[in-house]
C-alpha positions as a LaTeX table, in Angstrom:
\begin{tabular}{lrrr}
\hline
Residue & $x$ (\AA) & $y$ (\AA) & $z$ (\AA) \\
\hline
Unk1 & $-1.44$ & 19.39 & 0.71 \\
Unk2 & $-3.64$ & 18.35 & $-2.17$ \\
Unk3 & $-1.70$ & 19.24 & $-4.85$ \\
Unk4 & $-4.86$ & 20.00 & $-7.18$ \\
Unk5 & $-4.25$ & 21.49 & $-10.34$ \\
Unk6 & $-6.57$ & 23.91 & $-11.94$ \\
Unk7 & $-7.26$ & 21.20 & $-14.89$ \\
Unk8 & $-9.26$ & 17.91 & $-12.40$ \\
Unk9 & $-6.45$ & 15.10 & $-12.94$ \\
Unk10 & $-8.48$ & 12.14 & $-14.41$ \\
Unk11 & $-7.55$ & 9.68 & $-11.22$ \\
Unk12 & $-7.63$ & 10.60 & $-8.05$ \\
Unk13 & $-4.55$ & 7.74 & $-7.08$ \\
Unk14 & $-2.40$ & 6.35 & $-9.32$ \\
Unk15 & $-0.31$ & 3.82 & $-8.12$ \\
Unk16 & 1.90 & 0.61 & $-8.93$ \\
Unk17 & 3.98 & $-2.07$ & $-7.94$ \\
Unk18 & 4.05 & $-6.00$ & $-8.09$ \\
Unk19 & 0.61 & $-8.16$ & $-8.05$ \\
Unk20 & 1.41 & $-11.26$ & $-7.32$ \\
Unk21 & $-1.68$ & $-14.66$ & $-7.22$ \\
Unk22 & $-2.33$ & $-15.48$ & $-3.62$ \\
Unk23 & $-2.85$ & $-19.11$ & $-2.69$ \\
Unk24 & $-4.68$ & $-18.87$ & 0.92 \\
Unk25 & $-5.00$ & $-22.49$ & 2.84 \\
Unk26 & $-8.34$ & $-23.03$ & 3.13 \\
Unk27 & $-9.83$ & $-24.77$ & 6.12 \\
Unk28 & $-7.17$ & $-22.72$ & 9.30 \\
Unk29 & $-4.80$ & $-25.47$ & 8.56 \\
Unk30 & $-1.12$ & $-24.42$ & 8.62 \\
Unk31 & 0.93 & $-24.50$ & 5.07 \\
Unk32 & 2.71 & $-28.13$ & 5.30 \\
Unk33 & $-0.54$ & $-29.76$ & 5.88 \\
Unk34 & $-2.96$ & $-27.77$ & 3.85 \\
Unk35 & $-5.69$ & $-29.78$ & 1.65 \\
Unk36 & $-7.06$ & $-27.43$ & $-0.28$ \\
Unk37 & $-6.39$ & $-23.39$ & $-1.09$ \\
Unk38 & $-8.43$ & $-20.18$ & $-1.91$ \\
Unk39 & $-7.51$ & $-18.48$ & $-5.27$ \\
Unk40 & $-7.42$ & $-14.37$ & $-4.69$ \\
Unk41 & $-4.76$ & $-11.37$ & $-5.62$ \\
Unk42 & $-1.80$ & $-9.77$ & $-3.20$ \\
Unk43 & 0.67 & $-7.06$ & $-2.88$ \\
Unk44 & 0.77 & $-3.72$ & $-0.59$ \\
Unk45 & $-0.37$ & $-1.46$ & $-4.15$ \\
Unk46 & $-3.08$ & $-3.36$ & $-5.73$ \\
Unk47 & $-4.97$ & $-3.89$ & $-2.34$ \\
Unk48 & $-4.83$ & $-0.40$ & $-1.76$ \\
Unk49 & $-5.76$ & 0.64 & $-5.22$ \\
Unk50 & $-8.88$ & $-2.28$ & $-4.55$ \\
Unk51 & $-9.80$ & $-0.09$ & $-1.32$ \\
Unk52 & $-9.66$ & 3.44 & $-3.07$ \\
Unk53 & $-11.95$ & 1.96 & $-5.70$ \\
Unk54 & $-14.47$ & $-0.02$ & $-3.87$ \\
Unk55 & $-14.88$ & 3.32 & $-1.98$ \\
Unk56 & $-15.79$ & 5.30 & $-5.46$ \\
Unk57 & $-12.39$ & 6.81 & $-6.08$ \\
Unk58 & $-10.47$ & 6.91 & $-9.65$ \\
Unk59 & $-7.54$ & 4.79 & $-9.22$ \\
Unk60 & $-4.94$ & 3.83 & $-12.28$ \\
Unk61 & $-2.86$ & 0.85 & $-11.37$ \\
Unk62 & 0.31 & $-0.14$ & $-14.03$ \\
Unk63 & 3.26 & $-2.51$ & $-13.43$ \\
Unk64 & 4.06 & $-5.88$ & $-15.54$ \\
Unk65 & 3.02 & $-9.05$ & $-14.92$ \\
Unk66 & 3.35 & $-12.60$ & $-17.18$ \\
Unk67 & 1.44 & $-13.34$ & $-20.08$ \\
Unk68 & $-0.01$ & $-16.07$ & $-18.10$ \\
Unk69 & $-3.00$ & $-17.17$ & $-16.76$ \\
Unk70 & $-2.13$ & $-15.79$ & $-12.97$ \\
Unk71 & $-1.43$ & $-12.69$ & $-14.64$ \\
Unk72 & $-5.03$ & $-12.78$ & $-16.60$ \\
Unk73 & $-6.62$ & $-13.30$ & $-13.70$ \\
Unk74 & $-5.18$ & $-10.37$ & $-11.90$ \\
Unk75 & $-5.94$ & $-8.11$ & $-14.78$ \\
Unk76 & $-9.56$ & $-9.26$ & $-14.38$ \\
Unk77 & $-10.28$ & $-9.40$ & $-10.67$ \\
Unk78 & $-8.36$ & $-5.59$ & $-10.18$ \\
Unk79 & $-10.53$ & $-4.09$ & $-13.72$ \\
Unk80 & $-13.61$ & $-6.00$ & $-12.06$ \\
Unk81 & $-13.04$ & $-3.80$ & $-8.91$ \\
Unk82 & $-13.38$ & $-0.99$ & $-11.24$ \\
Unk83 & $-9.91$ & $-0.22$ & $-11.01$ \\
Unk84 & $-7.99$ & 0.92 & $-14.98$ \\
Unk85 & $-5.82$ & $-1.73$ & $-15.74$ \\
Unk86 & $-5.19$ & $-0.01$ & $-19.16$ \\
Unk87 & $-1.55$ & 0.05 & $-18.48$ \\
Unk88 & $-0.67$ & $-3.33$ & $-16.72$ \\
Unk89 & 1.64 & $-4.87$ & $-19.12$ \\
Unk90 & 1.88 & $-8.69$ & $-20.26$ \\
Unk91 & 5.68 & $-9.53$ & $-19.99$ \\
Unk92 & 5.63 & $-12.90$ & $-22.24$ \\
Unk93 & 9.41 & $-13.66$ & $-20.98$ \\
Unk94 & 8.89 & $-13.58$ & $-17.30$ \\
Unk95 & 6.17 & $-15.14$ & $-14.78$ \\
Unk96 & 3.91 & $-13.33$ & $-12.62$ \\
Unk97 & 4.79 & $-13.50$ & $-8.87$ \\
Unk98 & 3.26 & $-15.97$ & $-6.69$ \\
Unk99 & 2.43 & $-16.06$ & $-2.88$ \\
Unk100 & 1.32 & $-18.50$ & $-0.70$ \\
Unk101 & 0.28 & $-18.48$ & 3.00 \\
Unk102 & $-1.99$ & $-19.67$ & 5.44 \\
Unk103 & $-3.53$ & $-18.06$ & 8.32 \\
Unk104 & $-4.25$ & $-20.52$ & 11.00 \\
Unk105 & $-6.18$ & $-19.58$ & 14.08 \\
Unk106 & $-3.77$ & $-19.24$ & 16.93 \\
Unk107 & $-0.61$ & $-20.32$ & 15.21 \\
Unk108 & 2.16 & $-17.60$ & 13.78 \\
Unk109 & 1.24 & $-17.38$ & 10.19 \\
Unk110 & 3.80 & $-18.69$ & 7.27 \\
Unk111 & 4.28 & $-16.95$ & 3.94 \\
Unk112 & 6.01 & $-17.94$ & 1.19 \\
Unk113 & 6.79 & $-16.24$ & $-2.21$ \\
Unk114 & 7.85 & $-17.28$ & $-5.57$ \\
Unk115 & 8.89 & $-14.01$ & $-6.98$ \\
Unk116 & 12.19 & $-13.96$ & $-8.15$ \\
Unk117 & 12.99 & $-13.05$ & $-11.72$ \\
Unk118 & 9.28 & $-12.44$ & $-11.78$ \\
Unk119 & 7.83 & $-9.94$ & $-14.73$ \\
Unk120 & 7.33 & $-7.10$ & $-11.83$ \\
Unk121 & 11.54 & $-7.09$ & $-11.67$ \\
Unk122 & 11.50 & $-5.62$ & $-14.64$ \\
Unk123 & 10.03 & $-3.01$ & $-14.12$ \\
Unk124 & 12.47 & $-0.01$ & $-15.59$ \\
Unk125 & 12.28 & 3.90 & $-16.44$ \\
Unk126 & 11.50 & 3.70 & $-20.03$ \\
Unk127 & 8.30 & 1.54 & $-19.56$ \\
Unk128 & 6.35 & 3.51 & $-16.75$ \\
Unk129 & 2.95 & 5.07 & $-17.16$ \\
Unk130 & 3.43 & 8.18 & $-17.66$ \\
Unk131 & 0.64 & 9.77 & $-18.44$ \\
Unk132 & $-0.92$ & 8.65 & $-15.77$ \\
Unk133 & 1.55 & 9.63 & $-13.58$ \\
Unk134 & 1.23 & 12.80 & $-14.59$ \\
Unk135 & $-2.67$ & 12.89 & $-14.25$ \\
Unk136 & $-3.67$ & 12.13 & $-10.84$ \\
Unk137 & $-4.13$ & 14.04 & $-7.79$ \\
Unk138 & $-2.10$ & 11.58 & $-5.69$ \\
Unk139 & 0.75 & 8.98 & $-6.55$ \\
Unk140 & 1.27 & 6.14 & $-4.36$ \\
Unk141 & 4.59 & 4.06 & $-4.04$ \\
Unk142 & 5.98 & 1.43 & $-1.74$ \\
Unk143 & 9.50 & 0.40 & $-1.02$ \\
Unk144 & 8.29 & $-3.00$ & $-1.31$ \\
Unk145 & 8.64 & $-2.49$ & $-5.38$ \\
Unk146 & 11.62 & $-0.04$ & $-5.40$ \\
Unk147 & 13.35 & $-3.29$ & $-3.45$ \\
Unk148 & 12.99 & $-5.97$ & $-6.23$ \\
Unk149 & 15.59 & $-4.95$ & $-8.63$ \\
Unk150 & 17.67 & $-2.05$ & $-9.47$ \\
Unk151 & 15.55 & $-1.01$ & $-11.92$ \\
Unk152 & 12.62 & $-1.27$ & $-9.70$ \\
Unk153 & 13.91 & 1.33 & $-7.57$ \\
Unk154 & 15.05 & 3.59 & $-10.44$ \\
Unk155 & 11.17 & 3.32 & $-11.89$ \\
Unk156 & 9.97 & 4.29 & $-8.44$ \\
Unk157 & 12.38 & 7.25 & $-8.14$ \\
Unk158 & 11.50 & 8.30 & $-11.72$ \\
Unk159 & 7.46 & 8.00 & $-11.53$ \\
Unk160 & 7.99 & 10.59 & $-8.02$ \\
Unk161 & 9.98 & 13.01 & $-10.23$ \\
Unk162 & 7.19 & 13.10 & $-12.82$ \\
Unk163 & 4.00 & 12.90 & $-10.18$ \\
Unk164 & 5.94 & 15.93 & $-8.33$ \\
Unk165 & 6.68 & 18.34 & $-11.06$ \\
Unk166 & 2.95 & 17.71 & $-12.31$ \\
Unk167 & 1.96 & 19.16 & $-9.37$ \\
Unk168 & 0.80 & 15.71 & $-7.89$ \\
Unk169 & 1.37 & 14.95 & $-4.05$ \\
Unk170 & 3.19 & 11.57 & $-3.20$ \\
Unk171 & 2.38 & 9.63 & $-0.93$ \\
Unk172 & 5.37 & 6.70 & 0.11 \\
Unk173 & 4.76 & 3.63 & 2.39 \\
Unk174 & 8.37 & 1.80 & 3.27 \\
Unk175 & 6.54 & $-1.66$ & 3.95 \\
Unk176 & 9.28 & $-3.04$ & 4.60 \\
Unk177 & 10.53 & $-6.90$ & 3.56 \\
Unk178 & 13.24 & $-8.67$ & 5.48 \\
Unk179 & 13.34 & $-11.41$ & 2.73 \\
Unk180 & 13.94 & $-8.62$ & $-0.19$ \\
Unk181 & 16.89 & $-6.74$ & 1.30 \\
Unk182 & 18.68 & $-6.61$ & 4.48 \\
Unk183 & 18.30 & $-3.46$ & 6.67 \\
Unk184 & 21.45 & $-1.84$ & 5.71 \\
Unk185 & 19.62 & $-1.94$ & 1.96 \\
Unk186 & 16.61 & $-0.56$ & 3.30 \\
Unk187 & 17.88 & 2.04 & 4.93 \\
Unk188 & 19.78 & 3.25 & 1.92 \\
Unk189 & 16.23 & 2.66 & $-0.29$ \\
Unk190 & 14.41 & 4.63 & 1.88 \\
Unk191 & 16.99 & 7.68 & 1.99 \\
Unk192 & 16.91 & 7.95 & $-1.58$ \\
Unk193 & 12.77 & 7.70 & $-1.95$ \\
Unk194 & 11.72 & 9.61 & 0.82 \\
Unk195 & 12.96 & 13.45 & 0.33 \\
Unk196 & 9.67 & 13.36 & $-2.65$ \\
Unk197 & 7.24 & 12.32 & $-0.18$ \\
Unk198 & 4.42 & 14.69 & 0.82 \\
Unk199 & 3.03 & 12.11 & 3.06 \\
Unk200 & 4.74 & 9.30 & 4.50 \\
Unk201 & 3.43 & 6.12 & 6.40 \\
Unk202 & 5.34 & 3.89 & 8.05 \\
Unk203 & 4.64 & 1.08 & 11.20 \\
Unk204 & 6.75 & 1.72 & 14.74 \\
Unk205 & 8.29 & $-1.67$ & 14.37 \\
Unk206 & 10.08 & $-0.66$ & 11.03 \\
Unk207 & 10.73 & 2.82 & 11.97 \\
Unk208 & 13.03 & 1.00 & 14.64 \\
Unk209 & 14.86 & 0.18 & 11.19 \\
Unk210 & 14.71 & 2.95 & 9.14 \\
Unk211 & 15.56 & 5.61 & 12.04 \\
Unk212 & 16.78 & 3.84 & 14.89 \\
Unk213 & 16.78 & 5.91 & 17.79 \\
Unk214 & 15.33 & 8.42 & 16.50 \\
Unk215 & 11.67 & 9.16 & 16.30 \\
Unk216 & 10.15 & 8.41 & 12.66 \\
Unk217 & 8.38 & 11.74 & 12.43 \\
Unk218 & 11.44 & 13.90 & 13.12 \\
Unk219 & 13.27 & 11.39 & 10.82 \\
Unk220 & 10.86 & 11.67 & 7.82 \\
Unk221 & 10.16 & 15.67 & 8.41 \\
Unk222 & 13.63 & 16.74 & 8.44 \\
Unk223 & 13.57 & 14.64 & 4.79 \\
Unk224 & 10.58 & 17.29 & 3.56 \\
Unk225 & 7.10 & 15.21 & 4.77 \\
Unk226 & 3.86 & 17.35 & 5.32 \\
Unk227 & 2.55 & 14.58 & 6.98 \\
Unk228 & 3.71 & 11.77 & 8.85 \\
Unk229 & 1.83 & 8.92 & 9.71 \\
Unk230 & 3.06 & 6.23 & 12.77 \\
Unk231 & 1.09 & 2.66 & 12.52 \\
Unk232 & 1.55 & 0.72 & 15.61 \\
Unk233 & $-1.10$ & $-2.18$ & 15.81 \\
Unk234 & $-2.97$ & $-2.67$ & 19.20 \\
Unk235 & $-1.98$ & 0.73 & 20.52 \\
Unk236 & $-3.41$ & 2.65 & 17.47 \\
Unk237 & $-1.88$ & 5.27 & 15.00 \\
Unk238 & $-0.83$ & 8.92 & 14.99 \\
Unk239 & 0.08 & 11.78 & 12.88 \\
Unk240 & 2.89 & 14.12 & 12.70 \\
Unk241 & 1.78 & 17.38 & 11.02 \\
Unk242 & 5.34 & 19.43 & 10.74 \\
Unk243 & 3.85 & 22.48 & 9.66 \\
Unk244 & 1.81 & 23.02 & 12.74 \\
Unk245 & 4.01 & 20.51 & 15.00 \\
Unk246 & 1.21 & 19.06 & 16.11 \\
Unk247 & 1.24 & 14.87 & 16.71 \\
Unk248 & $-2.68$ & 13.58 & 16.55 \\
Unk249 & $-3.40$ & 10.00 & 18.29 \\
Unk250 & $-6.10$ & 7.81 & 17.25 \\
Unk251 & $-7.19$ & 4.05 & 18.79 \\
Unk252 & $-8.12$ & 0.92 & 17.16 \\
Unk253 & $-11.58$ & $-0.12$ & 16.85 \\
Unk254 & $-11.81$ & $-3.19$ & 18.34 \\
Unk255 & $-12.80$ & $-6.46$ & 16.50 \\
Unk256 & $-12.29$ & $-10.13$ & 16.74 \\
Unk257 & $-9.11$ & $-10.99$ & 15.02 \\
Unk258 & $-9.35$ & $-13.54$ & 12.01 \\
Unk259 & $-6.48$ & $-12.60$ & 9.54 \\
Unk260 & $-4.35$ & $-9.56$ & 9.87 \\
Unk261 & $-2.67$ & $-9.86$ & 6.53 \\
Unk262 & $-3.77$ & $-6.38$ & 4.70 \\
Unk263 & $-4.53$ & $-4.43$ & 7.72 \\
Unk264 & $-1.61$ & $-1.66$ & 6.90 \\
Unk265 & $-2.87$ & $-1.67$ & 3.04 \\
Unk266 & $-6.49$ & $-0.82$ & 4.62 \\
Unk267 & $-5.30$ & 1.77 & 6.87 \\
Unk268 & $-4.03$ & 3.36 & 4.09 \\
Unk269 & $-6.53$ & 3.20 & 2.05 \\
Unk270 & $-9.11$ & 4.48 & 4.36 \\
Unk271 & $-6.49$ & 7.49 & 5.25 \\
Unk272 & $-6.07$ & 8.27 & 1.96 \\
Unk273 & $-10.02$ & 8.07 & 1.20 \\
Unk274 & $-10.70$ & 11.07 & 3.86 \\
Unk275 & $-7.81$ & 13.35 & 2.31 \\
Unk276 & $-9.20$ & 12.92 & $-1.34$ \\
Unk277 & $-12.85$ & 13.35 & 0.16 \\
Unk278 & $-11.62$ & 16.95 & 1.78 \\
Unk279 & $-10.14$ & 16.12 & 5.02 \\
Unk280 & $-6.83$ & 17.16 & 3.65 \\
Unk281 & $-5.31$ & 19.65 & 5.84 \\
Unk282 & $-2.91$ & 20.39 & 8.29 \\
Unk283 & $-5.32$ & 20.51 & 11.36 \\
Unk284 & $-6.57$ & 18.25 & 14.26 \\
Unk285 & $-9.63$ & 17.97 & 13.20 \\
Unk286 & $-8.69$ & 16.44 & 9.61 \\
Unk287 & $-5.76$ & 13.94 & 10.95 \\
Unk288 & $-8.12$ & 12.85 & 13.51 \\
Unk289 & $-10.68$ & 11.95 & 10.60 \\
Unk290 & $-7.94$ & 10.50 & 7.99 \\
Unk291 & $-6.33$ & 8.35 & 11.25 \\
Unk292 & $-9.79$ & 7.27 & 12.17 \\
Unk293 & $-11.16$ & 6.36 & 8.61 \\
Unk294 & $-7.56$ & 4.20 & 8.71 \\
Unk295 & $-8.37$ & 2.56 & 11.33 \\
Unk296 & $-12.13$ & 1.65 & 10.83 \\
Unk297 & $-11.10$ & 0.77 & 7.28 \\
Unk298 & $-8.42$ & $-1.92$ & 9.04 \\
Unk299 & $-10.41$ & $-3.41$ & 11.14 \\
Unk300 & $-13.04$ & $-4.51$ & 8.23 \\
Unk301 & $-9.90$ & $-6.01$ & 7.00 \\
Unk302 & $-8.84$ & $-8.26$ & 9.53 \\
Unk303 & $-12.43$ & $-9.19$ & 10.43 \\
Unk304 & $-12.43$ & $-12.03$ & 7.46 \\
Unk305 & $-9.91$ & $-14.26$ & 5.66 \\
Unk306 & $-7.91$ & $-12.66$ & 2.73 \\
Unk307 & $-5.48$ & $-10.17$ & 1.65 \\
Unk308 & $-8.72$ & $-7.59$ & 0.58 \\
Unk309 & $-11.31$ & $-9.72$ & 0.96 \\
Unk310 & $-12.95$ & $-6.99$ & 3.92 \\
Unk311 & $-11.79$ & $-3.96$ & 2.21 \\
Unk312 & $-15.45$ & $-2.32$ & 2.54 \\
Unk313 & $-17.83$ & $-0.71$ & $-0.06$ \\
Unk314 & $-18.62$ & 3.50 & 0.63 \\
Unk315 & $-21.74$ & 2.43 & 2.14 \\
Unk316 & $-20.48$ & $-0.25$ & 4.62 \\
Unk317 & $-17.59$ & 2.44 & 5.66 \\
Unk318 & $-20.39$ & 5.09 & 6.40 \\
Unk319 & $-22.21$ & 2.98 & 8.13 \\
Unk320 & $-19.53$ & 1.76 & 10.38 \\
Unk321 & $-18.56$ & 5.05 & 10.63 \\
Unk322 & $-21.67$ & 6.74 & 12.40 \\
Unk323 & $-21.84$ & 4.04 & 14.54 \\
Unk324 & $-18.11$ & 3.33 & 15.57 \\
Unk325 & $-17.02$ & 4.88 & 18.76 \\
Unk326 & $-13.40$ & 4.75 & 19.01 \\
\hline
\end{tabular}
C-alpha cells in the first residue's frame, strides 16, 4: 500500500488545496454579536499538512493564494509549522479566501466564507507542482478544491495522474460542501476523482450522498480503494480493507467538547501519521492502529478553540497514546 519507490521521495505527503484566513469570534459569542475575533489559518489540506508536520513528517503544500497580506500570513504561519511553502503561489489579480465563524458553547455554530473568485479558483493544470507531485510517498486531495472551479477539478484530476504513475499512493477525502455544489455535482465530482484513490476517507453522513443506499465501502472498493475509511462522530470510525474483506471498528476517546471544527482534518492526519510510520498494511492489527491514532489525534482537536489550534506535537501524541484506553 505504500507505494515506496526504491529512490526515498523527498516528502512523505504532498498535498494542496485552498487556505483561506480564519476570523474565529473570540469570547463564545455567536457571529452577529461578536466584539472581537482571533486571527488563525483554515481549509481541510493545510490543517492536515499542519498535523503531518507538527508530528515530524515531510509535507509539501502548493496552491495560489493573493498577493496580500492574508495570503503573507498564511505563507508564514504554514512555513513556521515547518511545512515547504516553496510552491504556494502569489496570484496578484485575485484575493485570498476568507472564513469566518464562531463557535459558541451550546449554540449550532455559523460559518461564513468569502471565497468566490478567490486566487485558489484558479487553480489550473499548467500551474501545479509537479515535481513535487511526483516526489512524495503519499498525495493528498480533497473534493473540497476539485469543487471550486472547473479548473480546480481538472488540477486535482491531473496532480492524481502524475502522483499515480510516479508510483505515489493517493489518498482522497470527499469533504463535502453543500454551499460549493449541490449533490447531484458532487456525486458526479466524486465519480470522476475516486477510481485513483488508494485510500479513501469519507464521514457516514456524506456517504448517504455520495452512495445512497449503498454502503460507502462497497461503493468506493468496487471504484479500486485498498482502503476505505468510514468517519461517523460519537459512534467512532472503521475500516474497509477489500483485499482481505475485513471491516475494523475503532471508538472515540472521549473528551469534553469545545470546538469540533477540524476534527475530520485530525483524524486524518493522525491515520495517515501511523501508515507513513509503518502501520501500512492490509491487516487488523495496522487499521486498528491508523483508526486509533485518528481518533486520539481528533480528540486533541476538539479539546480547544480553532481550526488546528490542538493538532498535537509527536511527543504529546505518544504520550496520549500509552495512556489512552479506548
Amino acid at each position: 500500500m505504500s507505494g515506496v519507490s526504491e529512490e526515498s521521495p523527498s516528502y512523505d505527503v504532498v498535498t494542496f488545496g485552498e487556505p483561506m484566513v480564519l476570523m474565529l469570534a473570540a469570547d463564545d459569542l455567536p457571529l452577529p454579536i461578536a466584539q472581537r475575533f482571533e486571527y488563525g489559518i483554515a481549509g481541510a489540506e493545510s490543517n492536515l499538512a499542519t498535523g503531518l508536520a507538527r508530528l515530524g513528517h515531510r509535507v509539501g503544500y502548493f496552491g495560489r493564494v493573493g498577493a496580500d497580506s492574508f495570503g503573507e500570513r498564511i505563507r508564514q504561519t504554514l512555513r513556521a509549522e515547518g511545512v515547504d511553502v516553496s510552491r504556494l503561489v502569489d496570484d496578484h489579480e485575485r484575493p485570498t479566501g476568507l472564513l469566518i465563524r464562531d463557535s459558541p458553547q451550546g449554540r449550532p455554530i455559523t460559518v461564513e466564507y468569502r471565497r468566490a473568485g478567490s486566487a485558489a479558483t484558479a487553480l489550473a493544470p499548467d500551474n501545479l507542482a509537479t515535481e513535487l507531485i511526483t516526489d512524495t510517498r503519499l498525495l493528498h486531495v480533497t473534493g473540497i478544491t476539485a469543487a471550486l472551479s472547473e479548473s480546480t477539478l481538472a488540477a486535482t484530476e491531473e496532480a492524481m495522474t502524475l502522483a499515480k504513475q510516479s508510483g505515489a499512493s493517493v489518498c482522497f477525502d470527499p469533504n463535502l460542501r453543500l454551499r460549493l455544489a449541490d449533490p447531484d455535482r458532487w456525486r458526479l465530482i466524486i465519480k470522476r476523482l475516486a477510481p485513483y484513490a488508494d485510500i479513501v476517507f469519507t464521514g457516514r453522513d456524506e456517504a448517504e450522498i455520495i452512495s445512497p443506499g449503498v454502503d460507502p465501502e462497497r461503493w468506493f472498493a468496487d471504484l479500486g480503494a485498498t482502503s476505505v475509511i468510514v468517519k461517523d462522530g460519537g459512534r467512532g470510525s472503521y475500516e474497509y480493507l477489500p483485499g482481505s474483506g475485513q471491516s475494523v471498528h475503532a471508538g472515540v476517546r472521549t473528551v469534553p467538547l469545545v470546538d469540533p471544527i477540524g476534527a475530520g482534518d485530525g483524524f486524518n492526519a493522525g491515520w495517515i501519521s501511523a501508515w507513513l510510520d509503518g502501520a501500512d498494511g492490509d491487516t487488523e492489527e495496522d487499521a486498528a492502529t491508523r483508526l486509533r491514532t485518528g481518533a486520539v489525534v481528533a480528540s486533541l482537536v476538539v479539546c480547544v478553540r480553532g481550526d488546528c489550534t490542538g493538532l498535537p506535537t509527536r511527543t504529546l501524541l505518544e504520550q496520549v497514546l500509552a495512556a489512552a484506553p479506548m
